[in-house]
Amino acid sequence: MTIDWTSLALQTINVLVLLWLLQRFLYRPVLAVLERRQTEIGERLAKAETARLEAEAAKTEIAAEHASLASQREQRLAQVQAEAEAARAARMQDVAVQSARLLDEAQHQIERERAEAETQLREDAATLAADFAARILERVPAGVLTRAYLEELTTQKEALQALGASELRVVSASPLAEDETTAIQARLSPLLAHPVQWRFEVDESLIAGLAVHADDSVIAHSLAQDLTQLKAAALEHDTV
Amino acid sequence: MKSPLVSEVLFHIGPVAIGHQVAATWVLMVALSLLCYFGTRRLEVEALGHLQVLFEAFVETVQSQIRDTIKCEPRRFLPLIATLFLFIFFANLSSLVPGFEPPTASIETDAALALIVFCSVIVEGLRAHGLLGYLRTFASPSWVMIPLNLLEQLTRTFSLMVRLFGNVMSGVFVIAVVLSLAGLFVPIPFMALDLLTSAIQAYIFTVLAMVFIGAAVHEDS
């Protein structure tokens, strides 16, 4: 066995040349594309990581916003509750004021009605008292009452002298007897300023007593007038 | 039948005699270069073609083997290791082409491959440890081992050469003998077996080269 050293050298060179050729046409391009792919994968991973971080940030932001909304909702709820509470308190106060006003009005109304009732009762009582008095005085003889009122009438000297009419109408509650008319003329004529014509009339509303009518003036003393004055005085006295 | 131990001269280029193994290597070189040239002209990051997938799978597999065996960054050793595998694998496979004698069945080709590995081991050892450091590795574990370590360097390179030569040459020789004795189709099972042997021998040669280089790089460890 012999070794061809020339072939050995050529084969060595050939293998080295093949190494260079494959390095140029195979390993370098394939490694380049592998590196490019690795780079792109790295970039995509970086983008994905960036997107993930952005998503995390967005998630955190949304959570913060959600918390803020919840806080705002709580605040708004508390505010609305406070407003409702204030409105309720104001309404209650209004109701209390209105109730107090209504109660006051009712009390005033009751007081007024009570006063009116009392007044009515007083009037009724005075009227009843006047009726009682009138009925009691009806038992007294008419002449007695007429004379009594005539005496009172004579006390009005100044008023009688001031009458300038030429005719006087003397009104009585019941028809007068002739002696009574004569007595009246005799008692009143001296008190007048000048002589007059006498005319006698009847008015039952006087109950008892006399009323002297001139043209435009009246001088009256009657039981009806006295009872009216008595009733007014009684009412005034009760009111005071 | 010619002896496989005798180098046959095909032609001369000037004073240089070109043997059949050299010519076959040139043919292989051209074929591989053209295949790689046209296969890598349009490499895409996405939408890979079948050939690109094959190339990438091969490169990544070799890188993975280098990473596992030499325990370092594979980029530097990829061209040598991958070229050794590709050349030996396709050289062995070329025995299946009628009338084509595989270059690895020639002792000169195997010797050239072993020589390249031998030189690579020394270069990488010097590169990793420096001159003194590399020389010091021969005195490991003691200076008494220097002759044996030197002898080991030579013998393992020689064993690389002989192993490849013996396996490929014997395969070719057996097929030739069976073909001459039994007829046209009888050697087919032997050729199938030779196909497997080709791949295994390429793998063994490459792995041993990586082991030797790795040993030189990590001698002290």
Short mmCIF file of C-alpha atoms in Angstrom, two decimals:
data_model
loop_
_atom_site.label_atom_id
_atom_site.label_comp_id
_atom_site.label_asym_id
_atom_site.label_seq_id
_atom_site.Cartn_x
_atom_site.Cartn_y
_atom_site.Cartn_z
CA MET A 1 0.00 0.00 0.00
CA THR A 2 1.31 3.39 -1.00
CA ILE A 3 -0.06 6.86 -0.42
CA ASP A 4 -0.19 9.26 -3.29
CA TRP A 5 0.96 12.40 -1.58
CA THR A 6 -0.13 14.56 -4.47
CA SER A 7 -3.66 13.24 -4.23
CA LEU A 8 -3.56 13.71 -0.47
CA ALA A 9 -2.53 17.32 -0.89
CA LEU A 10 -5.14 17.88 -3.58
CA GLN A 11 -7.85 16.28 -1.47
CA THR A 12 -6.85 18.42 1.50
CA ILE A 13 -7.09 21.50 -0.65
CA ASN A 14 -10.35 20.25 -2.13
CA VAL A 15 -11.92 19.77 1.28
CA LEU A 16 -10.78 23.21 2.39
CA VAL A 17 -12.14 24.72 -0.82
CA LEU A 18 -15.40 22.86 -0.31
CA LEU A 19 -15.46 24.22 3.22
CA TRP A 20 -15.12 27.74 1.85
CA LEU A 21 -17.77 27.16 -0.82
CA LEU A 22 -20.24 25.75 1.65
CA GLN A 23 -19.47 28.54 4.07
CA ARG A 24 -20.30 31.01 1.32
CA PHE A 25 -23.31 29.30 -0.24
CA LEU A 26 -24.82 27.38 2.64
CA TYR A 27 -23.85 28.23 6.20
CA ARG A 28 -23.64 31.99 5.91
CA PRO A 29 -27.04 32.45 4.16
CA VAL A 30 -28.78 29.93 6.38
CA LEU A 31 -27.29 31.41 9.55
CA ALA A 32 -28.22 34.87 8.30
CA VAL A 33 -31.82 33.90 7.75
CA LEU A 34 -31.89 32.13 11.10
CA GLU A 35 -30.55 35.24 12.80
CA ARG A 36 -33.03 37.41 10.91
CA ARG A 37 -35.84 35.17 12.01
CA GLN A 38 -34.52 35.22 15.55
CA THR A 39 -34.36 39.01 15.40
CA GLU A 40 -37.91 39.22 14.07
CA ILE A 41 -39.11 36.83 16.75
CA GLY A 42 -37.34 38.99 19.33
CA GLU A 43 -38.94 42.09 17.89
CA ARG A 44 -42.35 40.44 17.90
CA LEU A 45 -41.79 39.28 21.45
CA ALA A 46 -40.75 42.81 22.37
CA LYS A 47 -43.85 44.18 20.65
CA ALA A 48 -45.97 41.59 22.38
CA GLU A 49 -44.35 42.53 25.69
CA THR A 50 -44.95 46.19 24.94
CA ALA A 51 -48.56 45.44 24.05
CA ARG A 52 -48.87 43.40 27.22
CA LEU A 53 -47.44 46.25 29.28
CA GLU A 54 -49.77 48.69 27.54
CA ALA A 55 -52.67 46.38 28.21
CA GLU A 56 -51.58 46.12 31.85
CA ALA A 57 -51.36 49.91 32.04
CA ALA A 58 -54.78 50.24 30.41
CA LYS A 59 -56.14 47.67 32.82
CA THR A 60 -54.66 49.57 35.76
CA GLU A 61 -56.07 52.80 34.39
CA ILE A 62 -59.50 51.25 33.94
CA ALA A 63 -59.34 49.86 37.47
CA ALA A 64 -58.39 53.30 38.80
CA GLU A 65 -61.19 54.88 36.78
CA HIS A 66 -63.58 52.25 38.08
CA ALA A 67 -62.49 53.00 41.63
CA SER A 68 -62.86 56.71 40.96
CA LEU A 69 -66.35 56.15 39.55
CA ALA A 70 -67.26 54.09 42.58
CA SER A 71 -65.96 56.83 44.85
CA GLN A 72 -67.87 59.45 42.87
CA ARG A 73 -70.97 57.29 43.06
CA GLU A 74 -70.58 56.97 46.82
CA GLN A 75 -70.08 60.72 47.13
CA ARG A 76 -73.06 61.44 44.89
CA LEU A 77 -75.18 58.96 46.84
CA ALA A 78 -74.16 60.58 50.13
CA GLN A 79 -74.91 64.01 48.64
CA VAL A 80 -78.32 62.90 47.41
CA GLN A 81 -79.06 61.32 50.78
CA ALA A 82 -78.03 64.54 52.52
CA GLU A 83 -80.21 66.57 50.14
CA ALA A 84 -83.12 64.21 50.70
CA GLU A 85 -82.58 64.42 54.44
CA ALA A 86 -82.49 68.23 54.26
CA ALA A 87 -85.61 68.28 52.09
CA ARG A 88 -87.35 65.92 54.49
CA ALA A 89 -86.34 68.11 57.45
CA ALA A 90 -87.53 71.24 55.61
CA ARG A 91 -90.79 69.51 54.72
CA MET A 92 -91.21 68.39 58.31
CA GLN A 93 -90.58 71.94 59.47
CA ASP A 94 -93.11 73.26 56.94
CA VAL A 95 -95.61 70.68 58.10
CA ALA A 96 -94.92 71.64 61.72
CA VAL A 97 -95.35 75.35 60.89
CA GLN A 98 -98.52 74.68 58.92
CA SER A 99 -99.81 72.45 61.70
CA ALA A 100 -99.07 75.15 64.25
CA ARG A 101 -100.75 77.73 62.01
CA LEU A 102 -103.78 75.52 61.46
CA LEU A 103 -103.92 74.79 65.18
CA ASP A 104 -103.65 78.48 65.95
CA GLU A 105 -106.34 79.28 63.39
CA ALA A 106 -108.52 76.56 64.82
CA GLN A 107 -107.98 77.90 68.31
CA HIS A 108 -108.80 81.41 67.11
CA GLN A 109 -111.87 80.10 65.32
CA ILE A 110 -112.94 78.26 68.44
CA GLU A 111 -112.27 81.37 70.50
CA ARG A 112 -114.22 83.52 68.05
CA GLU A 113 -117.09 81.10 67.92
CA ARG A 114 -117.06 80.85 71.67
CA ALA A 115 -117.11 84.68 71.93
CA GLU A 116 -119.91 84.84 69.39
CA ALA A 117 -121.79 82.19 71.29
CA GLU A 118 -121.27 84.09 74.50
CA THR A 119 -122.46 87.31 72.86
CA GLN A 120 -125.46 85.53 71.50
CA LEU A 121 -126.12 84.06 74.90
CA ARG A 122 -125.81 87.52 76.48
CA GLU A 123 -128.17 88.99 73.90
CA ASP A 124 -130.58 86.19 74.48
CA ALA A 125 -130.24 86.61 78.22
CA ALA A 126 -130.74 90.41 77.94
CA THR A 127 -133.69 89.94 75.63
CA LEU A 128 -135.11 87.40 78.01
CA ALA A 129 -134.51 89.75 80.94
CA ALA A 130 -136.19 92.61 79.03
CA ASP A 131 -139.12 90.36 78.24
CA PHE A 132 -139.34 89.38 81.87
CA ALA A 133 -139.20 93.03 82.91
CA ALA A 134 -141.79 94.01 80.28
CA ARG A 135 -144.11 91.26 81.40
CA ILE A 136 -143.68 92.25 85.02
CA LEU A 137 -144.33 95.94 84.15
CA GLU A 138 -147.38 95.04 82.12
CA ARG A 139 -149.03 94.15 85.39
CA VAL A 140 -148.55 97.70 86.55
CA PRO A 141 -151.59 99.96 85.62
CA ALA A 142 -151.00 102.00 82.47
CA GLY A 143 -151.91 105.26 84.09
CA VAL A 144 -149.26 104.82 86.73
CA LEU A 145 -146.62 104.24 84.14
CA THR A 146 -147.86 107.12 82.01
CA ARG A 147 -147.68 109.49 84.95
CA ALA A 148 -144.27 108.24 85.89
CA TYR A 149 -142.97 108.78 82.40
CA LEU A 150 -144.68 112.19 82.25
CA GLU A 151 -142.75 113.21 85.32
CA GLU A 152 -139.55 112.14 83.67
CA LEU A 153 -140.56 114.05 80.54
CA THR A 154 -140.96 117.24 82.51
CA THR A 155 -137.34 117.03 83.57
CA GLN A 156 -136.39 117.80 79.95
CA LYS A 157 -137.13 121.50 80.23
CA GLU A 158 -134.42 122.76 77.91
CA ALA A 159 -135.33 120.29 75.22
CA LEU A 160 -138.98 121.11 75.44
CA GLN A 161 -138.30 124.85 75.21
CA ALA A 162 -136.12 124.25 72.14
CA LEU A 163 -139.05 122.76 70.23
CA GLY A 164 -140.14 125.40 67.70
CA ALA A 165 -143.01 123.51 66.05
CA SER A 166 -146.52 124.78 66.29
CA GLU A 167 -147.93 121.28 66.63
CA LEU A 168 -146.76 118.53 68.94
CA ARG A 169 -147.64 114.88 68.55
CA VAL A 170 -147.80 112.98 71.81
CA VAL A 171 -147.48 109.21 71.21
CA SER A 172 -148.45 106.75 73.92
CA ALA A 173 -148.42 102.95 74.11
CA SER A 174 -152.12 102.73 74.78
CA PRO A 175 -154.98 105.11 74.18
CA LEU A 176 -155.06 107.85 76.75
CA ALA A 177 -158.05 108.87 78.71
CA GLU A 178 -159.20 112.44 78.50
CA ASP A 179 -158.04 113.26 81.99
CA GLU A 180 -154.70 111.88 81.07
CA THR A 181 -154.41 114.06 77.94
CA THR A 182 -155.50 117.04 79.97
CA ALA A 183 -152.94 116.25 82.60
CA ILE A 184 -150.27 115.93 79.99
CA GLN A 185 -151.11 119.28 78.38
CA ALA A 186 -151.27 120.91 81.79
CA ARG A 187 -147.85 119.59 82.80
CA LEU A 188 -146.09 120.29 79.54
CA SER A 189 -147.57 123.60 78.35
CA PRO A 190 -145.81 125.71 80.97
CA LEU A 191 -142.53 124.19 79.89
CA LEU A 192 -142.90 125.17 76.23
CA ALA A 193 -141.69 128.41 74.71
CA HIS A 194 -145.03 129.17 72.96
CA PRO A 195 -148.49 127.67 72.71
CA VAL A 196 -148.93 124.67 70.42
CA GLN A 197 -151.62 122.41 68.96
CA TRP A 198 -151.79 119.00 70.65
CA ARG A 199 -152.34 115.71 68.81
CA PHE A 200 -152.36 112.35 70.56
CA GLU A 201 -151.43 109.07 68.84
CA VAL A 202 -150.91 105.45 69.88
CA ASP A 203 -147.82 103.30 69.27
CA GLU A 204 -147.82 99.95 71.03
CA SER A 205 -144.18 99.45 70.44
CA LEU A 206 -143.49 101.87 73.22
CA ILE A 207 -144.96 99.29 75.67
CA ALA A 208 -145.39 102.11 78.15
CA GLY A 209 -144.44 105.81 78.33
CA LEU A 210 -144.68 108.88 76.13
CA ALA A 211 -142.88 110.35 73.08
CA VAL A 212 -143.22 114.00 72.02
CA HIS A 213 -142.68 114.51 68.29
CA ALA A 214 -142.05 117.98 66.85
CA ASP A 215 -141.22 118.65 63.18
CA ASP A 216 -137.88 117.04 63.18
CA SER A 217 -137.09 116.14 66.76
CA VAL A 218 -138.37 113.64 69.32
CA ILE A 219 -138.30 113.63 73.09
CA ALA A 220 -139.22 110.18 74.27
CA HIS A 221 -139.42 108.38 77.59
CA SER A 222 -140.81 104.91 77.17
CA LEU A 223 -140.51 101.46 78.59
CA ALA A 224 -139.30 100.15 75.25
CA GLN A 225 -136.54 102.76 75.22
CA ASP A 226 -135.64 101.95 78.82
CA LEU A 227 -135.52 98.23 78.12
CA THR A 228 -133.36 98.85 75.06
CA GLN A 229 -130.97 100.96 77.11
CA LEU A 230 -131.03 98.34 79.88
CA LYS A 231 -130.23 95.60 77.42
CA ALA A 232 -127.40 97.62 75.89
CA ALA A 233 -126.03 98.40 79.31
CA ALA A 234 -126.20 94.73 80.30
CA LEU A 235 -124.39 93.67 77.14
CA GLU A 236 -121.80 96.38 77.58
CA HIS A 237 -121.29 95.39 81.20
CA ASP A 238 -120.83 91.71 80.30
CA THR A 239 -118.44 92.53 77.56
CA VAL A 240 -116.32 94.63 79.90
CA MET B 1 -10.86 -6.02 -10.23
CA LYS B 2 -8.37 -3.34 -9.35
CA SER B 3 -6.98 -3.08 -5.86
CA PRO B 4 -8.66 -0.43 -3.71
CA LEU B 5 -5.30 0.31 -2.16
CA VAL B 6 -3.87 1.55 -5.44
CA SER B 7 -4.61 5.09 -6.60
CA GLU B 8 -5.65 5.16 -10.22
CA VAL B 9 -4.59 8.14 -12.29
CA LEU B 10 -7.27 9.47 -14.61
CA PHE B 11 -5.45 12.33 -16.28
CA HIS B 12 -2.67 14.85 -15.82
CA ILE B 13 -2.86 18.58 -15.45
CA GLY B 14 0.64 19.57 -16.36
CA PRO B 15 2.94 17.59 -14.15
CA VAL B 16 0.20 16.86 -11.61
CA ALA B 17 -1.44 13.46 -11.86
CA ILE B 18 -5.16 13.60 -11.09
CA GLY B 19 -6.49 10.48 -9.49
CA HIS B 20 -10.09 9.24 -9.66
CA GLN B 21 -10.73 10.28 -6.06
CA VAL B 22 -9.67 13.85 -6.83
CA ALA B 23 -11.89 13.99 -9.87
CA ALA B 24 -14.80 12.50 -7.94
CA THR B 25 -14.25 15.06 -5.19
CA TRP B 26 -14.39 17.84 -7.75
CA VAL B 27 -17.65 16.49 -9.09
CA LEU B 28 -19.01 16.32 -5.56
CA MET B 29 -17.77 19.82 -4.82
CA VAL B 30 -19.48 21.20 -7.89
CA ALA B 31 -22.71 19.32 -7.17
CA LEU B 32 -22.82 20.39 -3.54
CA SER B 33 -21.91 23.98 -4.38
CA LEU B 34 -24.59 24.21 -7.05
CA LEU B 35 -27.16 22.61 -4.78
CA CYS B 36 -26.35 25.04 -2.00
CA TYR B 37 -26.14 28.01 -4.35
CA PHE B 38 -29.54 27.43 -5.93
CA GLY B 39 -31.04 26.23 -2.67
CA THR B 40 -30.08 29.33 -0.73
CA ARG B 41 -30.72 31.98 -3.35
CA ARG B 42 -34.22 32.79 -2.11
CA LEU B 43 -34.25 32.16 1.58
CA GLU B 44 -37.28 33.56 3.33
CA VAL B 45 -37.90 34.24 6.98
CA GLU B 46 -41.45 33.00 6.51
CA ALA B 47 -43.09 30.70 3.93
CA LEU B 48 -40.18 28.28 3.86
CA GLY B 49 -39.54 25.94 0.96
CA HIS B 50 -38.75 22.27 1.43
CA LEU B 51 -35.06 22.74 0.65
CA GLN B 52 -34.76 25.67 3.03
CA VAL B 53 -36.38 23.63 5.79
CA LEU B 54 -33.85 20.86 5.09
CA PHE B 55 -30.91 23.28 5.16
CA GLU B 56 -32.07 24.98 8.35
CA ALA B 57 -32.76 21.67 10.07
CA PHE B 58 -29.29 20.44 9.10
CA VAL B 59 -27.52 23.58 10.30
CA GLU B 60 -29.43 23.70 13.57
CA THR B 61 -28.86 20.00 14.20
CA VAL B 62 -25.11 20.36 13.65
CA GLN B 63 -25.05 23.43 15.87
CA SER B 64 -26.89 21.52 18.55
CA GLN B 65 -24.41 18.63 18.28
CA ILE B 66 -21.47 21.03 18.53
CA ARG B 67 -23.04 22.72 21.53
CA ASP B 68 -23.57 19.40 23.25
CA THR B 69 -20.16 17.91 22.40
CA ILE B 70 -17.68 20.79 22.40
CA LYS B 71 -19.65 22.80 25.01
CA CYS B 72 -19.10 26.17 23.39
CA GLU B 73 -20.60 28.56 20.87
CA PRO B 74 -21.12 26.49 17.71
CA ARG B 75 -20.79 29.26 15.12
CA ARG B 76 -17.00 28.99 14.93
CA PHE B 77 -16.89 25.21 14.42
CA LEU B 78 -19.97 24.90 12.22
CA PRO B 79 -18.25 25.18 8.82
CA LEU B 80 -15.62 22.51 9.57
CA ILE B 81 -17.90 20.02 11.27
CA ALA B 82 -20.80 20.42 8.84
CA THR B 83 -18.48 20.25 5.82
CA LEU B 84 -16.87 17.08 7.11
CA PHE B 85 -20.27 15.46 7.56
CA LEU B 86 -21.69 16.61 4.24
CA PHE B 87 -18.59 15.63 2.27
CA ILE B 88 -18.22 12.22 3.88
CA PHE B 89 -21.97 11.48 3.69
CA PHE B 90 -22.32 12.40 0.01
CA ALA B 91 -18.98 10.84 -0.85
CA ASN B 92 -20.13 7.60 0.73
CA LEU B 93 -23.50 7.81 -0.99
CA SER B 94 -21.83 8.31 -4.35
CA SER B 95 -20.98 4.63 -4.30
CA LEU B 96 -24.61 4.02 -5.24
CA VAL B 97 -24.12 5.85 -8.53
CA PRO B 98 -23.12 3.31 -11.17
CA GLY B 99 -19.56 3.78 -12.35
CA PHE B 100 -18.81 6.29 -9.61
CA GLU B 101 -16.17 5.33 -7.10
CA PRO B 102 -16.59 7.15 -3.75
CA PRO B 103 -13.64 9.41 -2.87
CA THR B 104 -13.74 8.19 0.74
CA ALA B 105 -12.89 4.70 -0.49
CA SER B 106 -9.45 6.15 -1.23
CA ILE B 107 -6.91 6.32 1.58
CA GLU B 108 -5.69 9.71 0.37
CA THR B 109 -9.12 11.32 0.86
CA ASP B 110 -9.53 9.85 4.33
CA ALA B 111 -6.01 10.88 5.18
CA ALA B 112 -6.72 14.40 4.00
CA LEU B 113 -9.83 14.54 6.19
CA ALA B 114 -7.93 13.14 9.19
CA LEU B 115 -5.12 15.62 8.53
CA ILE B 116 -7.57 18.50 8.55
CA VAL B 117 -9.03 17.29 11.84
CA PHE B 118 -5.53 16.86 13.26
CA CYS B 119 -4.56 20.39 12.30
CA SER B 120 -7.84 21.75 13.60
CA VAL B 121 -7.26 20.10 16.96
CA ILE B 122 -3.84 21.71 17.21
CA VAL B 123 -5.06 25.12 16.05
CA GLU B 124 -7.99 25.12 18.45
CA GLY B 125 -5.77 23.87 21.29
CA LEU B 126 -3.30 26.68 20.66
CA ARG B 127 -6.11 29.14 20.33
CA ALA B 128 -7.68 28.04 23.60
CA HIS B 129 -4.55 27.66 25.75
CA GLY B 130 -1.74 29.47 23.98
CA LEU B 131 1.50 27.74 22.95
CA LEU B 132 2.78 26.93 26.43
CA GLY B 133 -0.59 26.07 27.76
CA TYR B 134 -1.25 23.75 24.88
CA LEU B 135 2.13 22.08 25.25
CA ARG B 136 1.51 21.78 28.95
CA THR B 137 -1.62 19.75 28.23
CA PHE B 138 0.63 16.98 26.88
CA ALA B 139 2.19 16.68 30.37
CA SER B 140 -1.17 15.98 31.90
CA PRO B 141 -1.59 14.35 34.34
CA SER B 142 2.26 14.10 34.65
CA TRP B 143 5.25 14.66 32.41
CA VAL B 144 5.71 10.91 32.11
CA MET B 145 2.60 10.92 29.93
CA ILE B 146 4.12 13.21 27.29
CA PRO B 147 5.18 10.44 24.90
CA LEU B 148 1.91 8.65 25.30
CA ASN B 149 -0.11 11.81 24.76
CA LEU B 150 1.90 12.62 21.64
CA LEU B 151 1.40 9.11 20.41
CA GLU B 152 -2.31 9.37 21.19
CA GLN B 153 -2.59 12.43 19.00
CA LEU B 154 -1.15 10.53 16.09
CA THR B 155 -2.92 7.26 16.64
CA ARG B 156 -6.37 8.69 17.03
CA THR B 157 -5.90 10.66 13.83
CA PHE B 158 -4.70 7.52 12.17
CA SER B 159 -7.64 5.60 13.57
CA LEU B 160 -10.00 8.19 12.11
CA MET B 161 -8.48 7.68 8.72
CA VAL B 162 -8.35 3.92 8.87
CA ARG B 163 -11.86 3.52 10.28
CA LEU B 164 -13.42 5.54 7.50
CA PHE B 165 -11.27 4.04 4.82
CA GLY B 166 -11.83 0.47 6.04
CA ASN B 167 -15.61 0.77 6.29
CA VAL B 168 -16.18 2.52 2.99
CA MET B 169 -13.62 0.56 1.05
CA SER B 170 -14.89 -2.75 2.43
CA GLY B 171 -18.43 -1.84 1.50
CA VAL B 172 -17.45 -0.96 -2.05
CA PHE B 173 -15.27 -4.05 -2.27
CA VAL B 174 -17.98 -6.39 -0.98
CA ILE B 175 -20.52 -4.99 -3.43
CA ALA B 176 -18.03 -5.36 -6.27
CA VAL B 177 -17.27 -8.95 -5.28
CA VAL B 178 -20.95 -9.88 -4.91
CA LEU B 179 -21.79 -8.13 -8.16
CA SER B 180 -19.09 -10.02 -10.01
CA LEU B 181 -20.12 -13.36 -8.52
CA ALA B 182 -23.94 -13.23 -8.19
CA GLY B 183 -25.35 -10.91 -10.82
CA LEU B 184 -27.11 -7.61 -11.24
CA PHE B 185 -29.74 -7.42 -8.46
CA VAL B 186 -28.14 -9.46 -5.70
CA PRO B 187 -25.98 -6.64 -4.29
CA ILE B 188 -29.04 -4.43 -3.64
CA PRO B 189 -29.38 -5.49 0.04
CA PHE B 190 -25.66 -4.84 0.46
CA MET B 191 -26.10 -1.43 -1.15
CA ALA B 192 -28.92 -0.62 1.27
CA LEU B 193 -26.69 -1.66 4.10
CA ASP B 194 -23.96 0.48 2.58
CA LEU B 195 -26.38 3.43 2.62
CA LEU B 196 -26.78 3.04 6.38
CA THR B 197 -23.06 2.53 6.84
CA SER B 198 -22.39 5.73 4.89
CA ALA B 199 -24.52 7.82 7.21
CA ILE B 200 -23.14 6.14 10.33
CA GLN B 201 -19.55 6.57 9.24
CA ALA B 202 -20.09 10.23 8.40
CA TYR B 203 -21.70 10.73 11.79
CA ILE B 204 -18.93 8.84 13.64
CA PHE B 205 -16.16 10.72 11.88
CA THR B 206 -17.85 14.07 12.61
CA VAL B 207 -18.60 13.27 16.24
CA LEU B 208 -15.03 12.04 16.81
CA ALA B 209 -13.69 15.22 15.24
CA MET B 210 -15.87 17.24 17.62
CA VAL B 211 -14.70 15.13 20.56
CA PHE B 212 -11.03 15.65 19.66
CA ILE B 213 -11.48 19.39 19.19
CA GLY B 214 -13.50 19.61 22.38
CA ALA B 215 -10.80 17.73 24.24
CA ALA B 216 -8.19 20.15 22.93
CA VAL B 217 -10.27 23.17 23.85
CA HIS B 218 -11.18 21.89 27.33
CA GLU B 219 -8.01 19.91 28.02
CA ASP B 220 -7.40 21.32 31.48
CA SER B 221 -10.98 20.78 32.54
#
